[in-house]
PDB file of C-alpha atoms in Angstrom:
ATOM      1  CA  ALA A   4       9.697-108.323  58.492  1.00 56.00           C
ATOM      2  CA  ALA A   5      11.636-111.047  60.307  1.00 53.00           C
ATOM      3  CA  ALA A   6       9.018-113.686  59.504  1.00 61.00           C
ATOM      4  CA  ASP A   7       8.929-112.574  55.863  1.00 56.00           C
ATOM      5  CA  ALA A   8      12.713-112.770  55.687  1.00 53.00           C
ATOM      6  CA  GLU A   9      12.755-116.250  57.166  1.00 62.00           C
ATOM      7  CA  LEU A  10      10.100-117.340  54.694  1.00 61.00           C
ATOM      8  CA  ALA A  11      12.175-115.928  51.845  1.00 57.00           C
ATOM      9  CA  ILE A  12      15.141-118.116  52.831  1.00 56.00           C
ATOM     10  CA  ALA A  13      12.897-121.165  53.218  1.00 60.00           C
ATOM     11  CA  GLU A  14      11.470-120.631  49.743  1.00 63.00           C
ATOM     12  CA  LEU A  15      14.700-119.443  48.121  1.00 54.00           C
ATOM     13  CA  PRO A  16      17.577-121.115  50.003  1.00 57.00           C
ATOM     14  CA  TYR A  17      20.071-120.331  47.233  1.00 55.00           C
ATOM     15  CA  SER A  18      19.135-116.674  46.861  1.00 59.00           C
ATOM     16  CA  HIS A  19      21.760-114.263  48.112  1.00 64.00           C
ATOM     17  CA  ARG A  20      19.084-111.546  48.269  1.00 63.00           C
ATOM     18  CA  ALA A  21      16.988-113.665  50.638  1.00 60.00           C
ATOM     19  CA  HIS A  22      20.008-114.037  52.925  1.00 61.00           C
ATOM     20  CA  GLU A  23      20.707-110.293  52.771  1.00 65.00           C
ATOM     21  CA  PHE A  24      17.046-109.590  53.571  1.00 61.00           C
ATOM     22  CA  ARG A  25      17.070-111.941  56.568  1.00 67.00           C
ATOM     23  CA  GLY A  26      20.425-110.559  57.722  1.00 64.00           C
ATOM     24  CA  GLY A  27      18.996-107.046  57.720  1.00 66.00           C
ATOM     25  CA  ALA A  28      15.991-108.196  59.729  1.00 62.00           C
ATOM     26  CA  LEU A  29      18.281-109.827  62.296  1.00 66.00           C
ATOM     27  CA  VAL A  30      20.301-106.639  62.680  1.00 66.00           C
ATOM     28  CA  GLY A  31      17.054-104.867  63.497  1.00 75.00           C
ATOM     29  CA  MET A  32      16.437-107.476  66.176  1.00 78.00           C
ATOM     30  CA  GLY A  33      19.921-107.038  67.667  1.00 82.00           C
ATOM     31  CA  LYS A  34      21.140-110.443  66.455  1.00 83.00           C
ATOM     32  CA  ARG A  35      24.362-109.284  64.818  1.00 86.00           C
ATOM     33  CA  ASP A  36      26.229-112.602  64.964  1.00 88.00           C
ATOM     34  CA  GLU A  37      23.427-114.370  63.130  1.00 86.00           C
ATOM     35  CA  ALA A  38      23.218-111.505  60.653  1.00 83.00           C
ATOM     36  CA  ILE A  39      26.953-111.770  59.982  1.00 89.00           C
ATOM     37  CA  ALA A  40      26.631-115.474  59.276  1.00 87.00           C
ATOM     38  CA  LEU A  41      23.798-114.815  56.822  1.00 84.00           C
ATOM     39  CA  MET A  42      25.739-112.055  55.079  1.00 85.00           C
ATOM     40  CA  ARG A  43      28.718-114.388  54.718  1.00 91.00           C
ATOM     41  CA  ARG A  44      26.350-116.955  53.196  1.00 86.00           C
ATOM     42  CA  ALA A  45      24.978-114.315  50.814  1.00 85.00           C
ATOM     43  CA  ILE A  46      28.534-113.652  49.605  1.00 91.00           C
ATOM     44  CA  GLU A  47      29.163-117.376  49.180  1.00 90.00           C
ATOM     45  CA  LEU A  48      26.028-117.594  47.045  1.00 89.00           C
ATOM     46  CA  GLN A  49      26.847-114.478  45.013  1.00 87.00           C
ATOM     47  CA  PRO A  50      30.539-113.517  45.343  1.00 94.00           C
ATOM     48  CA  GLY A  51      30.051-110.627  42.932  1.00 94.00           C
ATOM     49  CA  CYS A  52      27.483-108.753  45.034  1.00 90.00           C
ATOM     50  CA  ALA A  53      29.082-105.477  46.122  1.00 94.00           C
ATOM     51  CA  THR A  54      26.193-104.580  48.421  1.00 90.00           C
ATOM     52  CA  ALA A  55      26.543-107.794  50.423  1.00 90.00           C
ATOM     53  CA  HIS A  56      30.279-107.107  50.872  1.00 94.00           C
ATOM     54  CA  ALA A  57      29.546-103.552  52.060  1.00 94.00           C
ATOM     55  CA  GLU A  58      26.805-104.673  54.443  1.00 90.00           C
ATOM     56  CA  LEU A  59      29.002-107.371  55.949  1.00 94.00           C
ATOM     57  CA  ALA A  60      31.819-104.843  56.282  1.00 96.00           C
ATOM     58  CA  ASP A  61      29.540-102.506  58.259  1.00 91.00           C
ATOM     59  CA  LEU A  62      28.518-105.331  60.585  1.00 92.00           C
ATOM     60  CA  ILE A  63      32.000-106.564  61.350  1.00 95.00           C
ATOM     61  CA  ARG A  64      33.424-103.033  61.586  1.00 94.00           C
ATOM     62  CA  ALA A  65      30.959-102.439  64.407  1.00 91.00           C
ATOM     63  CA  GLN A  66      32.511-105.428  66.192  1.00 92.00           C
ATOM     64  CA  GLY A  67      35.993-103.947  65.840  1.00 93.00           C
ATOM     65  CA  HIS A  68      37.231-106.102  62.955  1.00 96.00           C
ATOM     66  CA  ARG A  69      38.494-103.170  60.916  1.00 96.00           C
ATOM     67  CA  ASP A  70      41.088-105.004  58.818  1.00 96.00           C
ATOM     68  CA  GLU A  71      38.573-107.505  57.495  1.00 97.00           C
ATOM     69  CA  ALA A  72      36.011-104.732  57.044  1.00 97.00           C
ATOM     70  CA  LEU A  73      38.525-102.704  55.043  1.00 98.00           C
ATOM     71  CA  ALA A  74      39.265-105.663  52.762  1.00 98.00           C
ATOM     72  CA  LEU A  75      35.534-106.267  52.238  1.00 97.00           C
ATOM     73  CA  CYS A  76      34.950-102.605  51.418  1.00 97.00           C
ATOM     74  CA  ARG A  77      37.786-102.495  48.925  1.00 98.00           C
ATOM     75  CA  ARG A  78      36.372-105.630  47.310  1.00 98.00           C
ATOM     76  CA  ALA A  79      32.897-104.072  47.190  1.00 97.00           C
ATOM     77  CA  VAL A  80      34.240-100.988  45.393  1.00 97.00           C
ATOM     78  CA  GLU A  81      36.183-103.230  43.030  1.00 97.00           C
ATOM     79  CA  LEU A  82      33.029-105.207  42.256  1.00 97.00           C
ATOM     80  CA  ASP A  83      30.826-102.171  41.650  1.00 95.00           C
ATOM     81  CA  ALA A  84      32.292 -98.681  41.635  1.00 94.00           C
ATOM     82  CA  THR A  85      28.772 -97.283  41.141  1.00 94.00           C
ATOM     83  CA  ASP A  86      27.450 -98.680  44.441  1.00 93.00           C
ATOM     84  CA  PRO A  87      27.301 -95.754  46.896  1.00 93.00           C
ATOM     85  CA  SER A  88      27.032 -98.132  49.875  1.00 91.00           C
ATOM     86  CA  ALA A  89      30.422 -99.613  48.993  1.00 95.00           C
ATOM     87  CA  HIS A  90      32.107 -96.196  49.057  1.00 96.00           C
ATOM     88  CA  ALA A  91      30.217 -95.166  52.196  1.00 95.00           C
ATOM     89  CA  ALA A  92      31.286 -98.316  54.035  1.00 95.00           C
ATOM     90  CA  LEU A  93      34.869 -97.756  52.903  1.00 97.00           C
ATOM     91  CA  GLY A  94      34.710 -94.181  54.176  1.00 97.00           C
ATOM     92  CA  ALA A  95      33.443 -95.368  57.566  1.00 95.00           C
ATOM     93  CA  VAL A  96      36.253 -97.895  57.995  1.00 97.00           C
ATOM     94  CA  LEU A  97      38.932 -95.461  56.841  1.00 97.00           C
ATOM     95  CA  THR A  98      37.572 -92.835  59.234  1.00 96.00           C
ATOM     96  CA  GLU A  99      37.925 -95.258  62.145  1.00 94.00           C
ATOM     97  CA  LEU A 100      41.448 -96.040  60.971  1.00 96.00           C
ATOM     98  CA  ARG A 101      42.143 -92.283  60.965  1.00 96.00           C
ATOM     99  CA  GLN A 102      43.013 -92.353  57.280  1.00 97.00           C
ATOM    100  CA  TRP A 103      41.057 -89.172  56.838  1.00 96.00           C
ATOM    101  CA  ASP A 104      42.090 -88.041  53.356  1.00 97.00           C
ATOM    102  CA  GLU A 105      41.283 -91.438  51.877  1.00 97.00           C
ATOM    103  CA  ALA A 106      38.051 -91.582  53.896  1.00 97.00           C
ATOM    104  CA  LEU A 107      37.017 -88.201  52.496  1.00 97.00           C
ATOM    105  CA  ARG A 108      37.689 -89.410  48.951  1.00 97.00           C
ATOM    106  CA  ALA A 109      35.520 -92.486  49.588  1.00 96.00           C
ATOM    107  CA  LEU A 110      32.644 -90.420  50.988  1.00 96.00           C
ATOM    108  CA  ASP A 111      32.927 -87.966  48.113  1.00 96.00           C
ATOM    109  CA  GLN A 112      32.780 -90.858  45.681  1.00 95.00           C
ATOM    110  CA  SER A 113      29.646 -92.141  47.408  1.00 94.00           C
ATOM    111  CA  LEU A 114      28.067 -88.706  47.024  1.00 94.00           C
ATOM    112  CA  ALA A 115      29.167 -88.507  43.388  1.00 94.00           C
ATOM    113  CA  VAL A 116      27.062 -91.594  42.776  1.00 92.00           C
ATOM    114  CA  ASP A 117      24.130 -90.601  45.016  1.00 90.00           C
ATOM    115  CA  GLN A 118      23.812 -87.066  46.439  1.00 90.00           C
ATOM    116  CA  SER A 119      20.514 -87.845  48.177  1.00 90.00           C
ATOM    117  CA  ASN A 120      21.755 -89.837  51.198  1.00 90.00           C
ATOM    118  CA  PRO A 121      21.728 -87.521  54.239  1.00 92.00           C
ATOM    119  CA  ASN A 122      23.752 -90.010  56.309  1.00 92.00           C
ATOM    120  CA  ILE A 123      26.707 -89.697  53.952  1.00 94.00           C
ATOM    121  CA  HIS A 124      26.539 -85.902  54.178  1.00 95.00           C
ATOM    122  CA  PHE A 125      26.472 -86.186  57.967  1.00 95.00           C
ATOM    123  CA  ASN A 126      29.407 -88.617  58.063  1.00 94.00           C
ATOM    124  CA  ARG A 127      31.311 -86.331  55.711  1.00 96.00           C
ATOM    125  CA  GLY A 128      30.606 -83.391  58.028  1.00 96.00           C
ATOM    126  CA  GLN A 129      31.884 -85.285  61.049  1.00 96.00           C
ATOM    127  CA  LEU A 130      35.023 -86.266  59.173  1.00 97.00           C
ATOM    128  CA  LEU A 131      35.652 -82.705  58.027  1.00 97.00           C
ATOM    129  CA  CYS A 132      35.316 -81.551  61.666  1.00 96.00           C
ATOM    130  CA  ARG A 133      37.991 -84.051  62.679  1.00 95.00           C
ATOM    131  CA  MET A 134      40.162 -82.697  59.892  1.00 96.00           C
ATOM    132  CA  GLY A 135      39.709 -79.145  61.193  1.00 96.00           C
ATOM    133  CA  ARG A 136      37.798 -78.023  58.097  1.00 96.00           C
ATOM    134  CA  THR A 137      34.939 -76.344  59.937  1.00 94.00           C
ATOM    135  CA  GLU A 138      33.461 -74.326  57.049  1.00 95.00           C
ATOM    136  CA  ASN A 139      33.319 -77.394  54.843  1.00 95.00           C
ATOM    137  CA  ALA A 140      31.877 -79.431  57.704  1.00 95.00           C
ATOM    138  CA  LEU A 141      29.059 -76.923  58.221  1.00 95.00           C
ATOM    139  CA  ALA A 142      28.211 -77.068  54.525  1.00 93.00           C
ATOM    140  CA  ALA A 143      28.148 -80.873  54.683  1.00 93.00           C
ATOM    141  CA  PHE A 144      25.832 -80.757  57.703  1.00 93.00           C
ATOM    142  CA  ARG A 145      23.523 -78.400  55.780  1.00 92.00           C
ATOM    143  CA  ASN A 146      23.393 -81.045  53.056  1.00 88.00           C
ATOM    144  CA  CYS A 147      21.878 -83.482  55.557  1.00 85.00           C
ATOM    145  CA  HIS A 148      18.699 -81.478  55.119  1.00 79.00           C
ATOM    146  CA  ASN A 149      19.194 -80.233  51.576  1.00 68.00           C
ATOM    147  CA  PRO A 150      21.230 -82.684  49.473  1.00 54.00           C
ATOM    148  CA  SER A 151      20.805 -80.524  46.363  1.00 58.00           C
ATOM    149  CA  TYR A 152      23.024 -77.847  47.954  1.00 49.00           C
ATOM    150  CA  ASP A 153      26.538 -78.068  46.532  1.00 53.00           C
ATOM    151  CA  ALA A 154      28.939 -78.060  49.469  1.00 48.00           C
ATOM    152  CA  PRO A 155      32.417 -76.598  49.116  1.00 47.00           C
ATOM    153  CA  ARG A 156      35.078 -79.269  49.093  1.00 47.00           C
TER     154      ARG A 156
END
């Protein structure tokens, strides 16, 4: 995949998707700094791409840059409110910032757009545990395996 991603950039140097693709391959190889640079380039090439903002936010959040990650997530949601990755990334940052009610709203919005992502159900369950809402957390964890189940809020 890494060689394919590099080839994509060589053939399409002005494609934000090629930069996103290569950035994802670099993350898989443990080269986060290079991936961050490519995601920043993807945003330069296509400032309106919500997914690129959300992906960059996830990368820099993992490095502890929560304020910048939060701004990127908010921008991603602003750019495309129907992108579940934007809401999921926002929920992750807000969870780390201990803004739990707002984080729960973001994760719920992600699920409203796409119920099928088990990671969002899992993250929601973890958040609900932190909030002391055990019954709701258990239902969310069940949804990791059965996303069609309607969890109590």
